[in-house]
mmCIF file of N, CA, C and O in Angstrom:
data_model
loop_
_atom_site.group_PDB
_atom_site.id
_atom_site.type_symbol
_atom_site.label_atom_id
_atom_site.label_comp_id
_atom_site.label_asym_id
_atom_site.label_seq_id
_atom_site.Cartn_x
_atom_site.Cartn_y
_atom_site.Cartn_z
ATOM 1 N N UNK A 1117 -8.373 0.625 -60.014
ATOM 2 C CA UNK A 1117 -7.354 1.560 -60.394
ATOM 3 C C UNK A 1117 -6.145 0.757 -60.887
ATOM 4 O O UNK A 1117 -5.797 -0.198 -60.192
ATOM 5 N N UNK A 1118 -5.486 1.028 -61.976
ATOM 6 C CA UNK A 1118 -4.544 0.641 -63.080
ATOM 7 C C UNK A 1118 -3.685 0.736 -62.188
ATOM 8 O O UNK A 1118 -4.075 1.234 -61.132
ATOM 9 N N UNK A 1119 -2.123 0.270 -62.293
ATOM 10 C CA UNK A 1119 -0.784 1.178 -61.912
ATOM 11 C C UNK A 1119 -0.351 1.740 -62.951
ATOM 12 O O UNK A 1119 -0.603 0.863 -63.777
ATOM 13 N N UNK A 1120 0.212 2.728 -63.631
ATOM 14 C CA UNK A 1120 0.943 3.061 -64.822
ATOM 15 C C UNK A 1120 2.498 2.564 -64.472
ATOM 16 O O UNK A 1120 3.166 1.965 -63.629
ATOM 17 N N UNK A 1121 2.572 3.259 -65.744
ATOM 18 C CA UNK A 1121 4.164 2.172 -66.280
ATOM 19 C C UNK A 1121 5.633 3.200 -64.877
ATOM 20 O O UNK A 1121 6.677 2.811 -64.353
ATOM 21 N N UNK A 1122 4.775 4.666 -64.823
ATOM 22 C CA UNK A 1122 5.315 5.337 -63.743
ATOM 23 C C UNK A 1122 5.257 5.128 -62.773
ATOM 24 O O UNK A 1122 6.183 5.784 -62.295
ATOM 25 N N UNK A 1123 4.616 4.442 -61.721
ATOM 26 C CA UNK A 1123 4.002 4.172 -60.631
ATOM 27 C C UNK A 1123 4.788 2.693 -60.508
ATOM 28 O O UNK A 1123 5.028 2.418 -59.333
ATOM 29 N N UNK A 1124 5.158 1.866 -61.296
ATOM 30 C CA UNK A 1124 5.915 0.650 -61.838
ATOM 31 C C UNK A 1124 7.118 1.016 -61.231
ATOM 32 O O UNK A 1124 7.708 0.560 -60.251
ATOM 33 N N UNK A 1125 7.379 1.977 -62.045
ATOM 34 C CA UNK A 1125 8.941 2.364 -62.056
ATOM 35 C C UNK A 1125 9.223 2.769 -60.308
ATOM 36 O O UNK A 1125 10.133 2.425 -59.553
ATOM 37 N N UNK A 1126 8.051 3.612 -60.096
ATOM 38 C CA UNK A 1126 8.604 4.604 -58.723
ATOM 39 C C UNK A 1126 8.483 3.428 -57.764
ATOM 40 O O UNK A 1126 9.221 3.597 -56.794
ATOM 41 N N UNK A 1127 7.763 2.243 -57.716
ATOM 42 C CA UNK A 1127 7.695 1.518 -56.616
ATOM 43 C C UNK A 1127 9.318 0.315 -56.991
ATOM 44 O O UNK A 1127 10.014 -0.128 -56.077
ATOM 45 N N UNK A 1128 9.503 0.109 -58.055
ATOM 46 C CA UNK A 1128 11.037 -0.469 -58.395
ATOM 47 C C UNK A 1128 12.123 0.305 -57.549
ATOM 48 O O UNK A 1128 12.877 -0.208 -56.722
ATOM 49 N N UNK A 1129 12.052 1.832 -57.965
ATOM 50 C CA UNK A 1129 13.209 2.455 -57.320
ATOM 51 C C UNK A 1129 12.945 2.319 -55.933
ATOM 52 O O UNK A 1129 13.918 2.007 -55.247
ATOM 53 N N UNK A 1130 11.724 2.500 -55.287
ATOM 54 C CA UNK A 1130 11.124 2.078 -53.743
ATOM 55 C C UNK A 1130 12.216 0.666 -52.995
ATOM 56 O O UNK A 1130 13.056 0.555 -52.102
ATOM 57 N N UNK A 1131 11.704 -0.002 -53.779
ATOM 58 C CA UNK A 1131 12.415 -1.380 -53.662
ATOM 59 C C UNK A 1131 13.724 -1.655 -53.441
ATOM 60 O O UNK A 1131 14.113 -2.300 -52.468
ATOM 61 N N UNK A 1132 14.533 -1.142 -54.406
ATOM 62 C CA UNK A 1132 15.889 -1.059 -54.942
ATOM 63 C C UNK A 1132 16.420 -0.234 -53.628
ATOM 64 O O UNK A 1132 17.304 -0.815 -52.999
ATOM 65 N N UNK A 1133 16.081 0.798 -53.225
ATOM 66 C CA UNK A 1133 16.032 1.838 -52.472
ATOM 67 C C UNK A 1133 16.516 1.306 -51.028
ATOM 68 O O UNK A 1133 17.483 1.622 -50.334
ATOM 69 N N UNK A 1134 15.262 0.191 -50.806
ATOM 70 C CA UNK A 1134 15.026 -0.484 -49.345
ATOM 71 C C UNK A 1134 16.144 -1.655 -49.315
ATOM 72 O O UNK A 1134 16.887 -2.015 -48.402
ATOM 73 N N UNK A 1135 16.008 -2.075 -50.513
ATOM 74 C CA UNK A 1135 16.875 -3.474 -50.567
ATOM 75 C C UNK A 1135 18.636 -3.523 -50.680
ATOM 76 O O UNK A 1135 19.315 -4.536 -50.512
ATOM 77 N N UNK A 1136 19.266 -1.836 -51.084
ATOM 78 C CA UNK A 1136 20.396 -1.631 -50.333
ATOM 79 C C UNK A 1136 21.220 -2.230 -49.774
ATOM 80 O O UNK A 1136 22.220 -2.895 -50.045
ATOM 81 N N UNK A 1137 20.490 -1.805 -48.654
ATOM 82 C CA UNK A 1137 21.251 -1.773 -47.332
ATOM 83 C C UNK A 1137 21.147 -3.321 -46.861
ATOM 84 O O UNK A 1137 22.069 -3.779 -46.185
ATOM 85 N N UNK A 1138 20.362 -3.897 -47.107
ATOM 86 C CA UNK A 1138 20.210 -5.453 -47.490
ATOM 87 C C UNK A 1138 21.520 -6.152 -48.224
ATOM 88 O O UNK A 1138 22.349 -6.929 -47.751
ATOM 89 N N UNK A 1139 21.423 -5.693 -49.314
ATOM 90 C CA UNK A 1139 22.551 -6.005 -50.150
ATOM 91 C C UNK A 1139 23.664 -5.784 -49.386
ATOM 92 O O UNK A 1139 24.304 -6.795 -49.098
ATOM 93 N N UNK A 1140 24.105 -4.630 -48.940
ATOM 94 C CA UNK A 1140 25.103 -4.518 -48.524
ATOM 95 C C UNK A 1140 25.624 -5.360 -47.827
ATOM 96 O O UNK A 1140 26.733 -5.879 -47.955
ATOM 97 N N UNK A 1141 24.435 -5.615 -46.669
ATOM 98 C CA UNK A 1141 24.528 -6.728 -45.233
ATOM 99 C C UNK A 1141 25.568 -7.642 -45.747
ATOM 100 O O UNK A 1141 26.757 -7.875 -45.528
ATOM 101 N N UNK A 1142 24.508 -8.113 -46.617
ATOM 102 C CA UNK A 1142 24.566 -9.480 -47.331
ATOM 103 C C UNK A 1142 26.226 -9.463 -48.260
ATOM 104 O O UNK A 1142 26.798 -10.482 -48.647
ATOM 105 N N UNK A 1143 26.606 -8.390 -48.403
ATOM 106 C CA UNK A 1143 28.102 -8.395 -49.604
ATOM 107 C C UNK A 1143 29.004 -8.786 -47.950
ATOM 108 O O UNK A 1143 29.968 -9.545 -47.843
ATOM 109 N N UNK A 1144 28.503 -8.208 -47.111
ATOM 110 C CA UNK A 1144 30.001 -7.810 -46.190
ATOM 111 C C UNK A 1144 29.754 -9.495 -45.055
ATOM 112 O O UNK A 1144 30.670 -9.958 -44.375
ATOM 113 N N UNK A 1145 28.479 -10.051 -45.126
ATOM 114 C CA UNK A 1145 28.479 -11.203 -44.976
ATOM 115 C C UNK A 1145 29.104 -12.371 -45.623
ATOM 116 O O UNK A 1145 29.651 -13.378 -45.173
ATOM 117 N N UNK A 1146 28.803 -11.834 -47.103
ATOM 118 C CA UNK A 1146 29.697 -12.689 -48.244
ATOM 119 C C UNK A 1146 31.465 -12.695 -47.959
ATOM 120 O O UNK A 1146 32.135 -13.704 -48.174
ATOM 121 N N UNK A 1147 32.143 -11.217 -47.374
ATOM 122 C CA UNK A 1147 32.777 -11.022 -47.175
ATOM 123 C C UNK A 1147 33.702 -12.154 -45.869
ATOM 124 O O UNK A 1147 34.759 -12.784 -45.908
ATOM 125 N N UNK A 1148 32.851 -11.994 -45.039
ATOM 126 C CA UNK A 1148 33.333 -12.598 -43.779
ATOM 127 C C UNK A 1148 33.255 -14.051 -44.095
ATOM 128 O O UNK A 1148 34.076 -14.788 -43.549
ATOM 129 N N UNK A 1149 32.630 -14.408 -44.669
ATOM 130 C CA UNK A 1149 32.392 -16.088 -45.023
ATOM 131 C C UNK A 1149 33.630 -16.733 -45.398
ATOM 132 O O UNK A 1149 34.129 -17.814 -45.084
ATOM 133 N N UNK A 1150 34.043 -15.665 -46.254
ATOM 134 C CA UNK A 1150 35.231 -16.219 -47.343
ATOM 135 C C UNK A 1150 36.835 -15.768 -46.419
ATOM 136 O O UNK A 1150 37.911 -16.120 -46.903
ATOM 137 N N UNK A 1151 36.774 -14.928 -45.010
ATOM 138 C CA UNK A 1151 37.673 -14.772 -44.747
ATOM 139 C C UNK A 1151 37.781 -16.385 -43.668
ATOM 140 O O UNK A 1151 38.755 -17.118 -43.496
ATOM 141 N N UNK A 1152 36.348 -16.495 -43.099
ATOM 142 C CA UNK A 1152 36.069 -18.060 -42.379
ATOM 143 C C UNK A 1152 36.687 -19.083 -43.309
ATOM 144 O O UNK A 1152 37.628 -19.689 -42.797
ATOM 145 N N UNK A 1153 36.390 -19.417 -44.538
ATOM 146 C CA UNK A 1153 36.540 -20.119 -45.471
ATOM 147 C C UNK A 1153 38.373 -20.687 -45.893
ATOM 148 O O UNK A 1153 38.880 -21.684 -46.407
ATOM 149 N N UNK A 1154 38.833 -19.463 -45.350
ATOM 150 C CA UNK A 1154 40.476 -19.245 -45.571
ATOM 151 C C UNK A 1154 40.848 -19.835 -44.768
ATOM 152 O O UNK A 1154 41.443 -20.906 -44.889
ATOM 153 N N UNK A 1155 40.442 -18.970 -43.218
ATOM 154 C CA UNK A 1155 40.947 -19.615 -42.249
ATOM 155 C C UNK A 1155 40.900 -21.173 -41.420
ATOM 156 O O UNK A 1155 41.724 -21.660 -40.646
ATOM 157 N N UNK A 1156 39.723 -21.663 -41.872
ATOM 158 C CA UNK A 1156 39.090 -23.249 -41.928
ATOM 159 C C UNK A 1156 40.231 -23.898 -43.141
ATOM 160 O O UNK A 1156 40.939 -24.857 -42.839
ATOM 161 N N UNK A 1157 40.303 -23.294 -44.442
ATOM 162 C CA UNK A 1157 41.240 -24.214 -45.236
ATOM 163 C C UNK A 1157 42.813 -24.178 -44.500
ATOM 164 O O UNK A 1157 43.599 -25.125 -44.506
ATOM 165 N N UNK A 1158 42.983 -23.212 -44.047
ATOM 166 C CA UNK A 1158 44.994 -22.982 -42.871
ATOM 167 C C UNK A 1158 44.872 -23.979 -42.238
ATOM 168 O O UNK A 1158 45.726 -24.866 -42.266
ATOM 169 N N UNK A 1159 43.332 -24.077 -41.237
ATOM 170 C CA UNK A 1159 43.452 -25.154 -39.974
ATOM 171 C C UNK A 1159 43.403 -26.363 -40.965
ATOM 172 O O UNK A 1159 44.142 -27.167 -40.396
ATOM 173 N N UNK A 1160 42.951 -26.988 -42.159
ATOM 174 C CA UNK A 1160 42.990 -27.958 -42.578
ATOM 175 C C UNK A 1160 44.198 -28.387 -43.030
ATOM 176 O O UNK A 1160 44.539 -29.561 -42.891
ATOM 177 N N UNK A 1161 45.045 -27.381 -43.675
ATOM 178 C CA UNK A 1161 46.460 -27.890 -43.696
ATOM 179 C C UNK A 1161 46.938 -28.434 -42.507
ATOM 180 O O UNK A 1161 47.238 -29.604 -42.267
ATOM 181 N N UNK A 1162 46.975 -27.440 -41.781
ATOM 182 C CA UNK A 1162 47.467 -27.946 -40.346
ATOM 183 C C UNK A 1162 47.259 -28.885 -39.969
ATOM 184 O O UNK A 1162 48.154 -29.636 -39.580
ATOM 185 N N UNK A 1163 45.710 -29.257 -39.938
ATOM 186 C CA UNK A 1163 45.520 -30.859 -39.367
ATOM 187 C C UNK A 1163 45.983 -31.905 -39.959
ATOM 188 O O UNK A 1163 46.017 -33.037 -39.476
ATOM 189 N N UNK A 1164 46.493 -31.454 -41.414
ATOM 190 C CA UNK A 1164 46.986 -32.727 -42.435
ATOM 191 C C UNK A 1164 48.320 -33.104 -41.733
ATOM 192 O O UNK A 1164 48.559 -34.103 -41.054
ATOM 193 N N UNK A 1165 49.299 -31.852 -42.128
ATOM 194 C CA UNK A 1165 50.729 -31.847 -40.926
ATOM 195 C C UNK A 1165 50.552 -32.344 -39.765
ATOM 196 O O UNK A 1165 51.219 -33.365 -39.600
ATOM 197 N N UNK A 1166 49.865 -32.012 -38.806
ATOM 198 C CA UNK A 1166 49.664 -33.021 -37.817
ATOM 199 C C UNK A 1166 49.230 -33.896 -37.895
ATOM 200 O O UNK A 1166 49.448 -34.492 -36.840
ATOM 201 N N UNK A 1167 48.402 -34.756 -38.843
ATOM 202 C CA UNK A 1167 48.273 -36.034 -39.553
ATOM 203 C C UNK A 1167 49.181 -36.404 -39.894
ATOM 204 O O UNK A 1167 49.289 -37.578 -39.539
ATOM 205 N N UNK A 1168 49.872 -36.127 -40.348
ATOM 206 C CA UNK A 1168 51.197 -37.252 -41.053
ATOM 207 C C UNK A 1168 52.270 -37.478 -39.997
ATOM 208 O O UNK A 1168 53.013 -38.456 -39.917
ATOM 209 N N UNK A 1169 52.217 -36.104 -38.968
ATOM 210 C CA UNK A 1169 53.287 -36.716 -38.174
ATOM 211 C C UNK A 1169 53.283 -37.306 -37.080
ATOM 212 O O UNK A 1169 54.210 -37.660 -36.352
ATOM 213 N N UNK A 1170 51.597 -37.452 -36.944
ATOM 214 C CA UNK A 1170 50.880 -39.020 -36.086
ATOM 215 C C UNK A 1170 51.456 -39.902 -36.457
ATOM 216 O O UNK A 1170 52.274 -40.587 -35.843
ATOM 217 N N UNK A 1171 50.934 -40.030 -37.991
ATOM 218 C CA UNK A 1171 51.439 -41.040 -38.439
ATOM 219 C C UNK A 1171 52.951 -41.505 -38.560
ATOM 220 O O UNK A 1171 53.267 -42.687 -38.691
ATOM 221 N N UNK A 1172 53.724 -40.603 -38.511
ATOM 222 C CA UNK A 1172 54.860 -41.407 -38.547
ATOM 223 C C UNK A 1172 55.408 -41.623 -37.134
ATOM 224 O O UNK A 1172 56.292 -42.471 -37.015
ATOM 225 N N UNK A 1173 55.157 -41.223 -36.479
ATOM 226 C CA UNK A 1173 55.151 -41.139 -34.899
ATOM 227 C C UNK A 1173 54.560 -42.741 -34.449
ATOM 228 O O UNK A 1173 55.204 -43.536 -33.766
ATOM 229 N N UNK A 1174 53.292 -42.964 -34.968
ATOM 230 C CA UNK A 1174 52.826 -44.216 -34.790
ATOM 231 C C UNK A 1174 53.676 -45.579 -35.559
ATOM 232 O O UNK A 1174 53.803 -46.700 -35.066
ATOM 233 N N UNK A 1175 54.175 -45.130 -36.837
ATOM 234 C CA UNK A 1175 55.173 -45.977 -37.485
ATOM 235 C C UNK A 1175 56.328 -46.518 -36.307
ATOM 236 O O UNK A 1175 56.567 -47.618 -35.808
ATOM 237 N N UNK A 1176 56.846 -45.282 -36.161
ATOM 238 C CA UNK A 1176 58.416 -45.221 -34.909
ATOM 239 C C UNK A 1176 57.902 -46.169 -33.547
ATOM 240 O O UNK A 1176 58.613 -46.843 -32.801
ATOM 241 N N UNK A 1177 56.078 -45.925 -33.495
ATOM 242 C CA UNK A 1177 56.032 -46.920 -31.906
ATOM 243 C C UNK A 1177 56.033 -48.016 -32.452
ATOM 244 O O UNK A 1177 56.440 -48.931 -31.736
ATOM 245 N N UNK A 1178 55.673 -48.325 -33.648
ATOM 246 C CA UNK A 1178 55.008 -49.955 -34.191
ATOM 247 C C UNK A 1178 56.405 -50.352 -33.998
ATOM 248 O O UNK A 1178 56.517 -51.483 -33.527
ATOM 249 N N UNK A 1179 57.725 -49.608 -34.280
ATOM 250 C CA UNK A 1179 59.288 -50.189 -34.923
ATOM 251 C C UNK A 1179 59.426 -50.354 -33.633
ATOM 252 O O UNK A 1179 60.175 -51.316 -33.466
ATOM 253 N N UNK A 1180 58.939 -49.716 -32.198
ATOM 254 C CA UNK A 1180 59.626 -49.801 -31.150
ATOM 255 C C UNK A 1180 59.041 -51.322 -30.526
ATOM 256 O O UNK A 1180 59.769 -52.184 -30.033
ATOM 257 N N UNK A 1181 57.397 -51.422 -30.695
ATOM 258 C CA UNK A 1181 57.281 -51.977 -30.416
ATOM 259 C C UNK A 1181 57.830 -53.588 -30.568
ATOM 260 O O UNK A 1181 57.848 -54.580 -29.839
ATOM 261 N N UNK A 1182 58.218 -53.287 -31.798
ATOM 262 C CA UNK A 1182 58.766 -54.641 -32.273
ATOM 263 C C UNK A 1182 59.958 -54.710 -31.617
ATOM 264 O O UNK A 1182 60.129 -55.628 -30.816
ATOM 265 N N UNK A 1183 60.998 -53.729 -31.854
ATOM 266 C CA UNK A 1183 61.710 -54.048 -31.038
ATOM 267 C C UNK A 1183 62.127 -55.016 -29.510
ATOM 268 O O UNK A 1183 62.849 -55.954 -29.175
ATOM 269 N N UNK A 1184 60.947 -53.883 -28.808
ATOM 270 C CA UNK A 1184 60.302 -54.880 -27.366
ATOM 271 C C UNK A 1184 60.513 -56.190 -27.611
ATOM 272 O O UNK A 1184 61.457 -56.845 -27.170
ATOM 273 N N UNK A 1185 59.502 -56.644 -28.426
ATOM 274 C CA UNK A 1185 58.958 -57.937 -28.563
ATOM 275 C C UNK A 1185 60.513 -58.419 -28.647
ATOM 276 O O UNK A 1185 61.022 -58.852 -27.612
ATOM 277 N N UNK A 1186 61.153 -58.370 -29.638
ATOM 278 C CA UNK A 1186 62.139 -58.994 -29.882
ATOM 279 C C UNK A 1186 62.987 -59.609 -28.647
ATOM 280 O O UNK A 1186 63.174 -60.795 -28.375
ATOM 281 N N UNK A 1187 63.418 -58.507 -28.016
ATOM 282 C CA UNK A 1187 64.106 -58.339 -26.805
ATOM 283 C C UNK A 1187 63.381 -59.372 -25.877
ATOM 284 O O UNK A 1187 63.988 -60.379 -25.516
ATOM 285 N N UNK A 1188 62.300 -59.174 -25.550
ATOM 286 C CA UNK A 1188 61.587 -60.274 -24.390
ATOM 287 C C UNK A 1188 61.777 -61.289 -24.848
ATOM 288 O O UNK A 1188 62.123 -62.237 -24.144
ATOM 289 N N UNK A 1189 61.553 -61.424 -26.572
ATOM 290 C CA UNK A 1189 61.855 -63.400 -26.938
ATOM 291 C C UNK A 1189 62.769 -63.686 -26.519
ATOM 292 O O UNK A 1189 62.798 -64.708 -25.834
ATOM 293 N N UNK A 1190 64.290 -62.700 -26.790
ATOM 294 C CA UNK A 1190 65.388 -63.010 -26.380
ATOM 295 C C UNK A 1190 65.568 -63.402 -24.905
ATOM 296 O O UNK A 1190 65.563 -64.586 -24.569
ATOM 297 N N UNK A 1191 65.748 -62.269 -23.916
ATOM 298 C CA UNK A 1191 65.211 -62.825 -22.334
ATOM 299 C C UNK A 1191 65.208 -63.424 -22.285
ATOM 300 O O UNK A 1191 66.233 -63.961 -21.865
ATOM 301 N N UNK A 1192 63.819 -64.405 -22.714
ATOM 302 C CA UNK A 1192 63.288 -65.616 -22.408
ATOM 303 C C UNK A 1192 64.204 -66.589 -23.048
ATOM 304 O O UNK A 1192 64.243 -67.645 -22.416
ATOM 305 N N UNK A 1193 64.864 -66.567 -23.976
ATOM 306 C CA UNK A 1193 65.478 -67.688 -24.218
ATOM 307 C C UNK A 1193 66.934 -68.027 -23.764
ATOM 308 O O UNK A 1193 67.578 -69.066 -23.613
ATOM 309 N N UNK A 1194 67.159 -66.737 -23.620
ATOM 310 C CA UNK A 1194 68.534 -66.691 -22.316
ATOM 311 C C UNK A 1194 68.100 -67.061 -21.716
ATOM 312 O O UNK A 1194 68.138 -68.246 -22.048
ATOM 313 N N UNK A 1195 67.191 -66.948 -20.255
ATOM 314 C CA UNK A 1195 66.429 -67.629 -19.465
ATOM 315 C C UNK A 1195 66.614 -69.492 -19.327
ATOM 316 O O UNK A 1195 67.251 -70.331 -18.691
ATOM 317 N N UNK A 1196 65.779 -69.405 -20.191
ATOM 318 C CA UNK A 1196 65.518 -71.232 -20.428
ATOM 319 C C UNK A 1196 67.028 -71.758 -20.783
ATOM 320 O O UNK A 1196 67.432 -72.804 -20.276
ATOM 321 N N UNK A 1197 67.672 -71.153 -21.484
ATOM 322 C CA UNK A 1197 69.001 -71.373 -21.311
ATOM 323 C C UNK A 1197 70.191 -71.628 -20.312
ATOM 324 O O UNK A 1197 71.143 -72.406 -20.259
ATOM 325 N N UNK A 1198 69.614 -70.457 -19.435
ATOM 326 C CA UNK A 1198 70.647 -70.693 -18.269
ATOM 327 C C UNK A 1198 70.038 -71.535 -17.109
ATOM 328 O O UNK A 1198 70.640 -72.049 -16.166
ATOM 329 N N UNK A 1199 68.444 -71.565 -17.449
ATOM 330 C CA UNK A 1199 67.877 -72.563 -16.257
ATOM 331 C C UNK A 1199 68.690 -74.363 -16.805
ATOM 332 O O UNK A 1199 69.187 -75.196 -16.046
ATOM 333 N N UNK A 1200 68.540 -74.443 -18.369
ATOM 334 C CA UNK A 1200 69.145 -75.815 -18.634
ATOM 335 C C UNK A 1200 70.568 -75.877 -18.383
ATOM 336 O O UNK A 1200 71.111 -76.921 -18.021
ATOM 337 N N UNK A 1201 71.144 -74.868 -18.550
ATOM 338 C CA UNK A 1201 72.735 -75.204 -17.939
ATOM 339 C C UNK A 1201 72.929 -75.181 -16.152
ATOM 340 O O UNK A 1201 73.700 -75.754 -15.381
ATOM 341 N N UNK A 1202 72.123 -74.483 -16.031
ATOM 342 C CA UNK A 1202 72.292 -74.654 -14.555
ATOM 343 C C UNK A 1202 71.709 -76.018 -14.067
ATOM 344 O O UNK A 1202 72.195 -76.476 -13.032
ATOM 345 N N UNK A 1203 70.950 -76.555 -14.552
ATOM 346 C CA UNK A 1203 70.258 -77.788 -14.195
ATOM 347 C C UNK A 1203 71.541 -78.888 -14.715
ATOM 348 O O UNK A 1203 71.815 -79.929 -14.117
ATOM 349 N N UNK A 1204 72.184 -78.427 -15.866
ATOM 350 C CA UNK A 1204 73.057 -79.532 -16.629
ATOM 351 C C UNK A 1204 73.985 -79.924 -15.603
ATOM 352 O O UNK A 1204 74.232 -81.066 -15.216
ATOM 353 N N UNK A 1205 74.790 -78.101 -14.952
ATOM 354 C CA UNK A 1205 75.680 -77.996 -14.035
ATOM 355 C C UNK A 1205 75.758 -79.026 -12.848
ATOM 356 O O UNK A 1205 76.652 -79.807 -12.524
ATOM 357 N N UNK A 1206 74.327 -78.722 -12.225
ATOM 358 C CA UNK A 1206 73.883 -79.353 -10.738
ATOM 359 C C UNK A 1206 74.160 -81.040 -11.202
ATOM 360 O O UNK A 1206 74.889 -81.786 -10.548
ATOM 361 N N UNK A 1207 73.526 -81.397 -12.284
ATOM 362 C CA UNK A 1207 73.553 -82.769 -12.615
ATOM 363 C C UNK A 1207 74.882 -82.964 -12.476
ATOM 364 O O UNK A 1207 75.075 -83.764 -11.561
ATOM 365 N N UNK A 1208 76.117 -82.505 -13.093
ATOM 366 C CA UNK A 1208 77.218 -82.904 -13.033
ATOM 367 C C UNK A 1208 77.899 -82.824 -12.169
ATOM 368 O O UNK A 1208 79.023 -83.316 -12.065
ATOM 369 N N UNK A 1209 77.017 -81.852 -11.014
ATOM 370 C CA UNK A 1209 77.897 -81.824 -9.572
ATOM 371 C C UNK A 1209 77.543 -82.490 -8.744
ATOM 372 O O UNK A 1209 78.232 -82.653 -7.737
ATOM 373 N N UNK A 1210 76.022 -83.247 -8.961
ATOM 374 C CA UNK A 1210 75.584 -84.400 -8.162
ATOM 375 C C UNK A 1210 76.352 -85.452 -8.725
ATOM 376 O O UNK A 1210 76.972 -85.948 -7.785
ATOM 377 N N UNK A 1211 76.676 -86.147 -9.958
ATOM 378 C CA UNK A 1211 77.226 -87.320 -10.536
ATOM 379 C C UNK A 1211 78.540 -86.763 -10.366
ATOM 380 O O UNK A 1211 79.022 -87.009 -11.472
ATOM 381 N N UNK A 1212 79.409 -86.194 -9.736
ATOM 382 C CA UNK A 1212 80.827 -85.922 -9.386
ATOM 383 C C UNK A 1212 80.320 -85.996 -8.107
ATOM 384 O O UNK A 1212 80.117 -87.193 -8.309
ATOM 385 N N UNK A 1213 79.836 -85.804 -6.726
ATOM 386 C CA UNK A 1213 79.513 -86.203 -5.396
ATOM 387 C C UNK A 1213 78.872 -87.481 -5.569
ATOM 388 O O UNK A 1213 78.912 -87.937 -4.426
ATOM 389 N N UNK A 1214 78.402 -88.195 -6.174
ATOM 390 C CA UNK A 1214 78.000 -89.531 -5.989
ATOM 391 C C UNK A 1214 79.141 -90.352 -6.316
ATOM 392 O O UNK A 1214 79.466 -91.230 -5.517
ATOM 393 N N UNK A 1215 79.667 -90.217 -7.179
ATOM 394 C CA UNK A 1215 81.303 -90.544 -7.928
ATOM 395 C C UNK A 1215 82.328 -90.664 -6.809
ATOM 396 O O UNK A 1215 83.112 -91.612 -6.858
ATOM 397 N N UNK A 1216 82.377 -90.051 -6.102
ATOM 398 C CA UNK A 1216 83.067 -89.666 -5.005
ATOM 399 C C UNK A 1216 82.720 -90.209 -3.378
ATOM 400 O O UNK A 1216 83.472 -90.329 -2.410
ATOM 401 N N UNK A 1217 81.441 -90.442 -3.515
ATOM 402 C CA UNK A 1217 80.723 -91.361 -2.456
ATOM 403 C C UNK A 1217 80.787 -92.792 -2.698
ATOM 404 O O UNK A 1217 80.483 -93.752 -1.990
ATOM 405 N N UNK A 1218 81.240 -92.702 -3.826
ATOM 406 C CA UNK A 1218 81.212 -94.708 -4.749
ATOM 407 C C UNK A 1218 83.016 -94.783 -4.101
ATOM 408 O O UNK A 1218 83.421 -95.658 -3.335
ATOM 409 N N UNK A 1219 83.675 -93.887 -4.531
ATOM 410 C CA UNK A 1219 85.307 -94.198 -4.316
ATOM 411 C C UNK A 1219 85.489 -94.224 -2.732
ATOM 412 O O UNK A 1219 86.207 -95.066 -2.193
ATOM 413 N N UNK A 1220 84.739 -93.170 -1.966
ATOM 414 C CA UNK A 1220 84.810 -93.318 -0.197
ATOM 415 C C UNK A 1220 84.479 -94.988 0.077
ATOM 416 O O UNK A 1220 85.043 -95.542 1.020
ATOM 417 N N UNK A 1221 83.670 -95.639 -0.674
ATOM 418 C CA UNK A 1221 82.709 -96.345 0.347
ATOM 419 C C UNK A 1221 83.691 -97.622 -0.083
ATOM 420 O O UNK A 1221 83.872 -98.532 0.726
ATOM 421 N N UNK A 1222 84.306 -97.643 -1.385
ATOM 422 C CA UNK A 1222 84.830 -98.560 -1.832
ATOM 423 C C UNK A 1222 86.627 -98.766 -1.073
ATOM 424 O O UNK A 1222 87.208 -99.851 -1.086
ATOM 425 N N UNK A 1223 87.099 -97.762 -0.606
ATOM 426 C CA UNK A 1223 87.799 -97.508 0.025
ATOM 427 C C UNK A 1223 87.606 -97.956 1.643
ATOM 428 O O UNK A 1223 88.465 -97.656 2.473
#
């Protein structure tokens, strides 16, 4: 048994018929995708803005850190500084008491 060109047609509209509500699914799926799509590109701005102001946030610790550093070299060289004057000091207060033990004894 043939199909005719009618029987063609009536099983098309059959089709068309069923496949609807399919379509539809599928538009209001299309729909929601693109409202996901929006809201994924907002959060991506966002994460950029909060990207950059990591980054400059991380800039401000690198400046601090340097800072630090700086400061401790310094410390330290005040430090060694006042250990050599204090050592210079003592020297000159032992060679002023020995000085003074030379003039007792000579006396």
């Amino acid at each position: 048994m043939a199909l005719t060109q009618e029987d063609i047609q009536a099983i098309g509209q059959l089709l068309d018929t069923k496949l609807e509500p399919i379509n539809e699914r599928l538009d209001r799926v299309d729909e929601r995708l693109d409202k996901v799509e929006k809201r994924l590109d907002t959060v991506d701005e966002r994460l950029d803005k909060v990207e950059k102001r990591l980054d400059t946030v991380e800039e401000r610790l690198d400046k601090v850190d340097e800072r630090f550093n700086k400061v401790e070299k310094q410390i330290r060289r005040t430090e060694r500084n006042l250990k050599a004057e204090i050592v210079e000091s003592e020297n000159l207060i032992l060679q002023e008491v020995d000085d003074v033990h030379k003039l007792l004894d000579k006396h």
